């Protein structure tokens, strides 16, 4: 495996020097390539993005000053269909992060047998420091810049960190104005009033919880007697915590970027959501103890859901994790070193490309509905989502047992094999 990985001159830096999400994504791919016995040429093709675009985004601020931001869109692979992936607004966005996220989207879509390839976009911006009007101007200019490479049959963006259904509405409108007619299928995760799907807003959270409950059962843990901690109380973590509580799991701790709260008897998640809506943070929630962000990761709970950002479980803290099951709500929250440590400690880690795939599944449902102009009920969406998630979970368990792999290795091997098969069937052009 090392010889194959070292033979690739990916993005200039030697393998020993690459760190961060892209290094983790490449390491996971290399492990799958070794297990499948693929040749270096196919490895290089699967490791390299098919298309990348970096754009400058000039913004006139509300005070009249001009600022230039940087945006990216990476299309990792489209052997199995049009590219699909979110758009994030974050001050930490850089090209390597977007490359990693696009690759993970390829494997996620393949693992769930959704007919997409993987893509991702991002703008280096802290959306909290900009007005709604400024964010609209940023979104519309970014959309205009990447217009040639997106479309309902090319690449379909969706919300991610720092973006929401309003962002998607602006993107859809900008694309539609350029086309001369309304094109609802160019994005997913848009408002229901503009052709969005019922159930899309909470789909990622719902998928995380379907898998979390199945993983607890797999480990012989009853949900009614289980405890959980959720890192991240945003669009994924907040609803995941609520759905876990409704399923009978006691959520004893949650955190956000400002801090965390803990209550051994279980937190009132609905009251906590109201508190966050009023104050902007979980910090200071009544009838709870303050908790540091790192402290939440090492609490003595049955289930840990890292649902914030990538790289939060690392070699520095993984030795101290006491959860029996880790279900990745965020993309890439566990580094390769932490993954090894947790596996050796007997912790069941359910990888992100399965655990948080609910969003892309319902995005696919939304895309289908938009293209057919036929809308499903909320109950239909929820039932189809649960079926797809649990089918993928059961297949993953079978592959892991048959090939003697961890769940992450089994997931990546399954996904990579499907993408490689599609590529080989299509052939190399010219």
Short mmCIF file of C-alpha atoms in Angstrom, two decimals:
data_model
loop_
_atom_site.label_atom_id
_atom_site.label_comp_id
_atom_site.label_asym_id
_atom_site.label_seq_id
_atom_site.Cartn_x
_atom_site.Cartn_y
_atom_site.Cartn_z
CA UNK A 1 0.00 0.00 0.00
CA UNK A 2 2.84 2.43 0.87
CA UNK A 3 4.49 1.95 -2.51
CA UNK A 4 1.23 2.73 -4.31
CA UNK A 5 0.58 5.83 -2.20
CA UNK A 6 4.15 7.08 -2.55
CA UNK A 7 3.95 6.71 -6.33
CA UNK A 8 1.36 9.48 -6.47
CA UNK A 9 2.51 13.09 -6.64
CA UNK A 10 -0.81 14.39 -5.36
CA UNK A 11 -1.08 18.15 -4.88
CA UNK A 12 2.72 18.58 -4.57
CA UNK A 13 3.34 17.75 -0.90
CA UNK A 14 5.06 14.41 -0.09
CA UNK A 15 2.84 11.94 1.80
CA UNK A 16 4.85 12.32 5.00
CA UNK A 17 4.19 16.04 5.03
CA UNK A 18 0.49 16.06 4.16
CA UNK A 19 -1.80 16.56 7.11
CA UNK A 20 -5.44 17.40 7.64
CA UNK A 21 -8.62 16.16 5.94
CA UNK A 22 -7.03 15.57 2.55
CA UNK A 23 -4.31 13.39 4.05
CA UNK A 24 -6.95 11.38 5.91
CA UNK A 25 -9.07 10.99 2.76
CA UNK A 26 -6.05 9.87 0.73
CA UNK A 27 -4.99 7.41 3.44
CA UNK A 28 -8.48 5.88 3.52
CA UNK A 29 -8.45 5.54 -0.26
CA UNK A 30 -4.98 3.94 -0.21
CA UNK A 31 -6.19 1.34 2.31
CA UNK A 32 -9.15 0.50 0.06
CA UNK A 33 -6.93 0.32 -3.04
CA UNK A 34 -4.63 -2.14 -1.25
CA UNK A 35 -7.56 -4.30 -0.15
CA UNK A 36 -8.96 -4.35 -3.69
CA UNK A 37 -5.59 -4.92 -5.36
CA UNK A 38 -6.03 -2.09 -7.88
CA UNK A 39 -3.15 -0.88 -10.02
CA UNK A 40 -1.42 2.49 -9.40
CA UNK A 41 -2.99 4.08 -12.48
CA UNK A 42 -6.52 3.44 -11.23
CA UNK A 43 -5.50 4.64 -7.77
CA UNK A 44 -4.23 7.89 -9.22
CA UNK A 45 -7.42 8.37 -11.23
CA UNK A 46 -9.61 7.83 -8.14
CA UNK A 47 -7.40 10.05 -5.97
CA UNK A 48 -7.35 13.02 -8.34
CA UNK A 49 -10.26 15.46 -8.75
CA UNK A 50 -11.67 15.52 -12.26
CA UNK A 51 -12.19 19.29 -12.20
CA UNK A 52 -11.37 22.19 -9.88
CA UNK A 53 -12.34 25.84 -10.08
CA UNK A 54 -11.06 28.64 -7.85
CA UNK A 55 -12.68 32.04 -8.24
CA UNK A 56 -12.30 35.56 -6.89
CA UNK A 57 -15.46 37.05 -5.43
CA UNK A 58 -15.41 40.85 -5.26
CA UNK A 59 -17.89 42.09 -2.66
CA UNK A 60 -19.12 45.61 -2.09
CA UNK A 61 -19.77 45.83 1.64
CA UNK A 62 -22.71 47.70 3.09
CA UNK A 63 -20.39 50.57 4.06
CA UNK A 64 -19.25 50.97 0.43
CA UNK A 65 -15.84 49.34 0.84
CA UNK A 66 -14.76 46.51 -1.48
CA UNK A 67 -13.40 43.17 -0.32
CA UNK A 68 -12.24 40.23 -2.45
CA UNK A 69 -13.07 36.73 -1.20
CA UNK A 70 -11.96 33.36 -2.57
CA UNK A 71 -14.27 30.50 -3.50
CA UNK A 72 -13.73 26.95 -4.71
CA UNK A 73 -15.71 24.21 -6.40
CA UNK A 74 -14.16 20.75 -6.75
CA UNK A 75 -15.76 17.96 -8.77
CA UNK A 76 -13.99 14.82 -7.66
CA UNK A 77 -15.68 12.20 -9.83
CA UNK A 78 -18.72 11.77 -12.06
CA UNK A 79 -18.34 8.20 -13.32
CA UNK A 80 -21.67 7.26 -11.68
CA UNK A 81 -23.62 10.43 -12.46
CA UNK A 82 -23.62 14.23 -12.06
CA UNK A 83 -21.52 15.64 -9.26
CA UNK A 84 -23.23 16.34 -5.93
CA UNK A 85 -22.04 18.13 -2.84
CA UNK A 86 -22.57 20.95 -0.41
CA UNK A 87 -21.41 24.55 -0.29
CA UNK A 88 -19.84 25.75 2.94
CA UNK A 89 -19.06 29.26 4.20
CA UNK A 90 -16.29 29.14 6.78
CA UNK A 91 -13.11 31.07 7.57
CA UNK A 92 -11.18 27.77 7.49
CA UNK A 93 -12.14 26.83 3.92
CA UNK A 94 -9.18 26.09 1.67
CA UNK A 95 -8.72 24.07 -1.50
CA UNK A 96 -7.36 20.94 0.19
CA UNK A 97 -10.32 20.83 2.57
CA UNK A 98 -12.73 21.11 -0.36
CA UNK A 99 -10.81 18.38 -2.22
CA UNK A 100 -11.16 16.02 0.74
CA UNK A 101 -14.85 16.74 1.19
CA UNK A 102 -15.50 16.21 -2.52
CA UNK A 103 -13.76 12.82 -2.40
CA UNK A 104 -15.80 11.76 0.64
CA UNK A 105 -18.95 12.77 -1.25
CA UNK A 106 -17.99 10.43 -4.09
CA UNK A 107 -17.69 7.50 -1.70
CA UNK A 108 -20.84 8.49 0.19
CA UNK A 109 -22.98 8.56 -2.95
CA UNK A 110 -21.54 5.25 -4.15
CA UNK A 111 -21.98 3.56 -0.77
CA UNK A 112 -25.65 4.57 -0.61
CA UNK A 113 -26.07 3.65 -4.29
CA UNK A 114 -27.21 7.17 -5.20
CA UNK A 115 -26.46 7.91 -8.89
CA UNK A 116 -24.11 10.82 -8.28
CA UNK A 117 -20.43 11.56 -8.21
CA UNK A 118 -18.87 13.73 -5.52
CA UNK A 119 -18.33 17.48 -5.41
CA UNK A 120 -17.91 20.21 -2.83
CA UNK A 121 -17.74 23.97 -2.74
CA UNK A 122 -16.62 26.56 -0.27
CA UNK A 123 -15.95 30.24 0.28
CA UNK A 124 -13.39 31.46 2.80
CA UNK A 125 -15.69 33.69 4.83
CA UNK A 126 -17.07 33.96 8.34
CA UNK A 127 -20.80 34.45 7.60
CA UNK A 128 -21.42 35.79 11.12
CA UNK A 129 -19.50 38.95 10.20
CA UNK A 130 -21.60 39.78 7.14
CA UNK A 131 -25.13 41.11 6.73
CA UNK A 132 -27.82 39.11 4.89
CA UNK A 133 -27.55 41.52 1.95
CA UNK A 134 -23.79 41.02 1.79
CA UNK A 135 -24.18 37.24 1.94
CA UNK A 136 -26.70 37.41 -0.88
CA UNK A 137 -24.24 39.38 -3.02
CA UNK A 138 -21.45 36.89 -2.22
CA UNK A 139 -23.67 33.94 -3.10
CA UNK A 140 -24.91 35.40 -6.37
CA UNK A 141 -21.41 36.39 -7.51
CA UNK A 142 -19.98 32.99 -6.59
CA UNK A 143 -22.83 31.27 -8.45
CA UNK A 144 -22.21 33.42 -11.51
CA UNK A 145 -18.49 32.58 -11.45
CA UNK A 146 -19.04 28.80 -11.29
CA UNK A 147 -22.07 28.86 -13.60
CA UNK A 148 -20.33 27.01 -16.48
CA UNK A 149 -19.72 23.87 -14.40
CA UNK A 150 -22.98 23.53 -12.42
CA UNK A 151 -26.47 22.49 -13.49
CA UNK A 152 -29.10 19.84 -12.80
CA UNK A 153 -27.25 17.35 -15.04
CA UNK A 154 -23.72 18.55 -14.19
CA UNK A 155 -23.25 19.43 -10.53
CA UNK A 156 -25.96 20.07 -7.94
CA UNK A 157 -24.94 22.10 -4.84
CA UNK A 158 -26.65 21.83 -1.43
CA UNK A 159 -26.32 23.49 1.99
CA UNK A 160 -23.39 22.76 4.29
CA UNK A 161 -21.62 24.51 7.16
CA UNK A 162 -22.53 28.20 7.17
CA UNK A 163 -25.16 27.95 4.43
CA UNK A 164 -28.87 27.14 4.45
CA UNK A 165 -32.00 26.96 2.33
CA UNK A 166 -31.92 30.73 1.75
CA UNK A 167 -28.44 30.37 0.24
CA UNK A 168 -29.80 27.69 -2.08
CA UNK A 169 -32.72 29.93 -3.07
CA UNK A 170 -30.26 32.66 -4.11
CA UNK A 171 -28.19 30.14 -6.09
CA UNK A 172 -31.25 28.74 -7.85
CA UNK A 173 -32.53 32.18 -8.74
CA UNK A 174 -29.15 33.32 -10.07
CA UNK A 175 -28.82 30.22 -12.23
CA UNK A 176 -32.44 30.50 -13.41
CA UNK A 177 -32.07 34.15 -14.37
CA UNK A 178 -29.04 33.24 -16.46
CA UNK A 179 -30.95 30.36 -18.11
CA UNK A 180 -34.07 32.42 -18.81
CA UNK A 181 -36.41 30.03 -17.00
CA UNK A 182 -36.80 28.48 -13.55
CA UNK A 183 -34.49 25.51 -12.92
CA UNK A 184 -35.41 24.04 -9.52
CA UNK A 185 -33.16 20.99 -9.97
CA UNK A 186 -29.92 23.00 -10.00
CA UNK A 187 -29.68 22.87 -6.18
CA UNK A 188 -31.17 20.83 -3.37
CA UNK A 189 -31.93 21.84 0.18
CA UNK A 190 -33.92 24.83 -1.05
CA UNK A 191 -37.15 26.06 0.57
CA UNK A 192 -40.23 23.87 0.08
CA UNK A 193 -41.98 26.88 -1.46
CA UNK A 194 -39.41 26.80 -4.29
CA UNK A 195 -39.55 23.06 -4.91
CA UNK A 196 -37.62 21.75 -1.94
CA UNK A 197 -38.46 18.38 -0.44
CA UNK A 198 -40.33 17.85 2.78
CA UNK A 199 -37.96 16.32 5.31
CA UNK A 200 -34.77 17.64 3.67
CA UNK A 201 -33.86 20.10 6.43
CA UNK A 202 -33.62 17.37 9.08
CA UNK A 203 -32.58 14.49 6.80
CA UNK A 204 -28.92 14.35 7.83
CA UNK A 205 -29.88 14.32 11.51
CA UNK A 206 -32.53 11.67 10.95
CA UNK A 207 -30.06 9.49 9.09
CA UNK A 208 -27.47 9.85 11.86
CA UNK A 209 -30.03 8.70 14.42
CA UNK A 210 -31.24 5.74 12.32
CA UNK A 211 -27.65 4.53 12.16
CA UNK A 212 -26.88 5.38 15.80
CA UNK A 213 -29.81 3.32 17.04
CA UNK A 214 -28.81 0.42 14.79
CA UNK A 215 -25.20 0.63 16.03
CA UNK A 216 -26.30 0.62 19.68
CA UNK A 217 -28.42 -2.45 19.01
CA UNK A 218 -25.49 -4.10 17.21
CA UNK A 219 -23.40 -3.58 20.34
CA UNK A 220 -26.14 -5.04 22.52
CA UNK A 221 -27.09 -1.70 24.09
CA UNK A 222 -30.75 -0.88 24.72
CA UNK A 223 -31.65 2.63 23.65
CA UNK A 224 -33.74 3.21 26.78
CA UNK A 225 -30.69 2.52 28.94
CA UNK A 226 -28.12 4.35 26.81
CA UNK A 227 -26.53 7.77 27.19
CA UNK A 228 -25.20 10.04 24.49
CA UNK A 229 -23.10 13.16 23.96
CA UNK A 230 -23.39 15.31 20.85
CA UNK A 231 -20.58 17.60 19.75
CA UNK A 232 -21.96 20.39 17.61
CA UNK A 233 -25.44 21.85 18.07
CA UNK A 234 -26.02 23.20 14.59
CA UNK A 235 -28.19 21.96 11.76
CA UNK A 236 -27.07 18.33 12.26
CA UNK A 237 -26.37 18.05 15.97
CA UNK A 238 -29.43 19.87 17.29
CA UNK A 239 -31.97 17.70 15.51
CA UNK A 240 -29.90 14.56 16.11
CA UNK A 241 -30.00 15.26 19.85
CA UNK A 242 -33.75 15.81 19.68
CA UNK A 243 -34.40 12.64 17.67
CA UNK A 244 -32.23 10.59 20.03
CA UNK A 245 -34.20 11.88 23.00
CA UNK A 246 -37.48 11.05 21.29
CA UNK A 247 -36.15 7.54 20.64
CA UNK A 248 -35.47 7.04 24.34
CA UNK A 249 -31.72 7.72 24.48
CA UNK A 250 -30.63 10.03 27.31
CA UNK A 251 -28.60 12.92 25.83
CA UNK A 252 -26.46 14.10 28.74
CA UNK A 253 -24.15 16.60 27.01
CA UNK A 254 -23.99 18.84 23.96
CA UNK A 255 -21.57 21.52 22.83
CA UNK A 256 -21.11 24.22 20.23
CA UNK A 257 -18.19 26.45 19.22
CA UNK A 258 -18.59 28.53 22.40
CA UNK A 259 -18.70 25.74 24.99
CA UNK A 260 -20.78 22.86 26.26
CA UNK A 261 -23.39 21.86 28.84
CA UNK A 262 -23.84 18.64 30.79
CA UNK A 263 -26.62 17.12 32.87
CA UNK A 264 -26.21 13.49 34.08
CA UNK A 265 -29.99 13.07 34.22
CA UNK A 266 -30.43 14.13 30.61
CA UNK A 267 -30.87 17.50 28.94
CA UNK A 268 -34.24 18.91 27.89
CA UNK A 269 -33.35 19.27 24.22
CA UNK A 270 -36.40 21.27 23.16
CA UNK A 271 -35.78 23.76 25.95
CA UNK A 272 -32.12 23.87 24.94
CA UNK A 273 -33.08 24.63 21.33
CA UNK A 274 -35.22 27.52 22.58
CA UNK A 275 -32.29 28.74 24.68
CA UNK A 276 -29.99 28.67 21.64
CA UNK A 277 -32.57 30.50 19.54
CA UNK A 278 -32.63 33.27 22.17
CA UNK A 279 -28.94 33.49 23.14
CA UNK A 280 -27.08 32.08 20.15
CA UNK A 281 -25.29 29.38 22.15
CA UNK A 282 -25.82 26.39 24.44
CA UNK A 283 -23.66 28.14 27.04
CA UNK A 284 -25.58 29.21 30.15
CA UNK A 285 -28.45 26.76 29.73
CA UNK A 286 -30.26 26.50 33.09
CA UNK A 287 -30.11 23.28 35.09
CA UNK A 288 -26.85 22.17 33.50
CA UNK A 289 -23.13 22.24 34.24
CA UNK A 290 -20.65 24.08 32.03
CA UNK A 291 -18.45 21.83 29.95
CA UNK A 292 -15.37 22.44 27.83
CA UNK A 293 -15.46 21.33 24.21
CA UNK A 294 -12.75 18.70 24.68
CA UNK A 295 -14.40 17.41 27.86
CA UNK A 296 -17.50 16.32 25.96
CA UNK A 297 -15.47 14.01 23.73
CA UNK A 298 -14.19 11.97 26.68
CA UNK A 299 -17.35 11.70 28.79
CA UNK A 300 -18.37 8.26 30.04
CA UNK A 301 -21.31 7.72 27.66
CA UNK A 302 -22.46 4.89 25.43
CA UNK A 303 -22.75 6.96 22.26
CA UNK A 304 -20.65 9.87 21.01
CA UNK A 305 -21.76 11.85 17.96
CA UNK A 306 -19.14 14.30 16.67
CA UNK A 307 -21.33 16.57 14.52
CA UNK A 308 -19.26 19.73 14.33
CA UNK A 309 -16.32 19.90 11.89
CA UNK A 310 -13.54 17.66 10.65
CA UNK A 311 -10.54 16.62 12.73
CA UNK A 312 -11.99 16.84 16.25
CA UNK A 313 -11.07 13.30 17.34
CA UNK A 314 -7.29 13.12 17.10
CA UNK A 315 -4.31 11.17 18.34
CA UNK A 316 -4.15 13.55 21.28
CA UNK A 317 -7.63 12.80 22.67
CA UNK A 318 -8.68 9.44 21.20
CA UNK A 319 -6.97 7.47 24.01
CA UNK A 320 -9.36 9.13 26.47
CA UNK A 321 -12.63 8.44 24.61
CA UNK A 322 -14.87 6.26 26.79
CA UNK A 323 -17.87 5.95 24.46
CA UNK A 324 -18.62 2.46 23.19
CA UNK A 325 -19.98 3.70 19.86
CA UNK A 326 -18.90 6.74 17.80
CA UNK A 327 -21.24 7.78 14.98
CA UNK A 328 -19.78 10.49 12.75
CA UNK A 329 -22.33 13.23 12.16
CA UNK A 330 -19.73 15.60 10.71
CA UNK A 331 -17.54 14.99 7.67
CA UNK A 332 -14.11 13.65 8.64
CA UNK A 333 -14.27 14.26 12.41
CA UNK A 334 -11.87 11.39 13.16
CA UNK A 335 -8.25 11.56 12.01
CA UNK A 336 -6.51 8.43 10.75
CA UNK A 337 -4.46 8.17 13.95
CA UNK A 338 -7.56 8.52 16.13
CA UNK A 339 -9.34 5.91 14.02
CA UNK A 340 -6.56 3.42 14.70
CA UNK A 341 -6.56 4.17 18.42
CA UNK A 342 -10.33 3.81 18.74
CA UNK A 343 -10.36 0.57 16.77
CA UNK A 344 -7.63 -0.92 18.96
CA UNK A 345 -9.62 0.11 22.03
CA UNK A 346 -12.69 -1.76 20.76
CA UNK A 347 -14.78 1.34 20.04
CA UNK A 348 -17.27 0.85 17.18
CA UNK A 349 -16.76 3.78 14.79
CA UNK A 350 -19.47 4.27 12.16
CA UNK A 351 -17.93 6.32 9.32
CA UNK A 352 -19.31 9.59 8.05
CA UNK A 353 -19.88 8.36 4.52
CA UNK A 354 -22.66 6.19 5.91
CA UNK A 355 -23.70 7.93 9.13
CA UNK A 356 -24.37 11.40 7.74
CA UNK A 357 -25.59 10.32 4.30
CA UNK A 358 -29.24 11.15 5.07
CA UNK A 359 -28.78 14.60 3.58
CA UNK A 360 -27.57 13.38 0.20
CA UNK A 361 -30.25 10.67 0.08
CA UNK A 362 -33.05 13.19 0.54
CA UNK A 363 -31.23 15.60 -1.78
CA UNK A 364 -31.50 12.85 -4.37
CA UNK A 365 -35.20 12.52 -3.56
CA UNK A 366 -35.58 16.29 -3.97
CA UNK A 367 -33.74 16.25 -7.30
CA UNK A 368 -36.00 13.44 -8.56
CA UNK A 369 -39.10 15.34 -7.41
CA UNK A 370 -37.89 18.57 -9.04
CA UNK A 371 -37.19 16.82 -12.34
CA UNK A 372 -40.60 15.12 -12.32
CA UNK A 373 -42.57 18.03 -10.80
CA UNK A 374 -44.16 15.48 -8.49
CA UNK A 375 -43.94 15.87 -4.72
CA UNK A 376 -43.86 13.22 -2.01
CA UNK A 377 -45.35 13.46 1.47
CA UNK A 378 -43.18 13.89 4.55
CA UNK A 379 -44.06 10.34 5.63
CA UNK A 380 -42.99 8.95 2.24
CA UNK A 381 -39.66 10.78 2.43
CA UNK A 382 -38.99 9.60 5.99
CA UNK A 383 -39.86 5.99 5.19
CA UNK A 384 -37.67 5.93 2.07
CA UNK A 385 -34.81 7.51 3.99
CA UNK A 386 -34.94 4.96 6.79
CA UNK A 387 -35.09 2.08 4.32
CA UNK A 388 -32.04 3.31 2.36
CA UNK A 389 -30.00 3.97 5.50
CA UNK A 390 -30.69 0.60 7.12
CA UNK A 391 -30.15 -1.32 3.88
CA UNK A 392 -26.73 0.31 3.57
CA UNK A 393 -25.97 -0.43 7.25
CA UNK A 394 -26.78 -4.12 6.87
CA UNK A 395 -24.72 -4.40 3.67
CA UNK A 396 -21.83 -2.71 5.44
CA UNK A 397 -21.93 -5.16 8.34
CA UNK A 398 -21.85 -8.05 5.86
CA UNK A 399 -18.84 -6.67 3.98
CA UNK A 400 -16.96 -5.92 7.21
CA UNK A 401 -17.56 -9.44 8.51
CA UNK A 402 -16.76 -11.18 5.21
CA UNK A 403 -13.56 -9.24 4.52
CA UNK A 404 -12.51 -8.82 8.15
CA UNK A 405 -12.43 -5.03 7.89
CA UNK A 406 -13.41 -2.15 10.13
CA UNK A 407 -16.65 -0.40 9.22
CA UNK A 408 -14.71 2.52 7.70
CA UNK A 409 -12.54 0.21 5.63
CA UNK A 410 -15.58 -1.79 4.53
CA UNK A 411 -17.47 1.38 3.59
CA UNK A 412 -14.59 2.82 1.58
CA UNK A 413 -13.84 -0.52 -0.13
CA UNK A 414 -17.49 -0.91 -1.13
CA UNK A 415 -17.72 2.64 -2.45
CA UNK A 416 -14.38 2.63 -4.26
CA UNK A 417 -15.21 -0.69 -5.91
CA UNK A 418 -18.51 0.70 -7.22
CA UNK A 419 -16.87 3.83 -8.62
CA UNK A 420 -14.05 1.84 -10.18
CA UNK A 421 -16.51 -0.59 -11.77
CA UNK A 422 -18.44 2.33 -13.28
CA UNK A 423 -15.23 3.85 -14.60
CA UNK A 424 -14.03 0.60 -16.13
CA UNK A 425 -17.41 -0.08 -17.73
CA UNK A 426 -17.51 3.37 -19.31
CA UNK A 427 -13.90 3.10 -20.45
CA UNK A 428 -11.19 5.72 -20.81
CA UNK A 429 -11.79 8.46 -23.39
CA UNK A 430 -10.27 8.90 -25.91
#
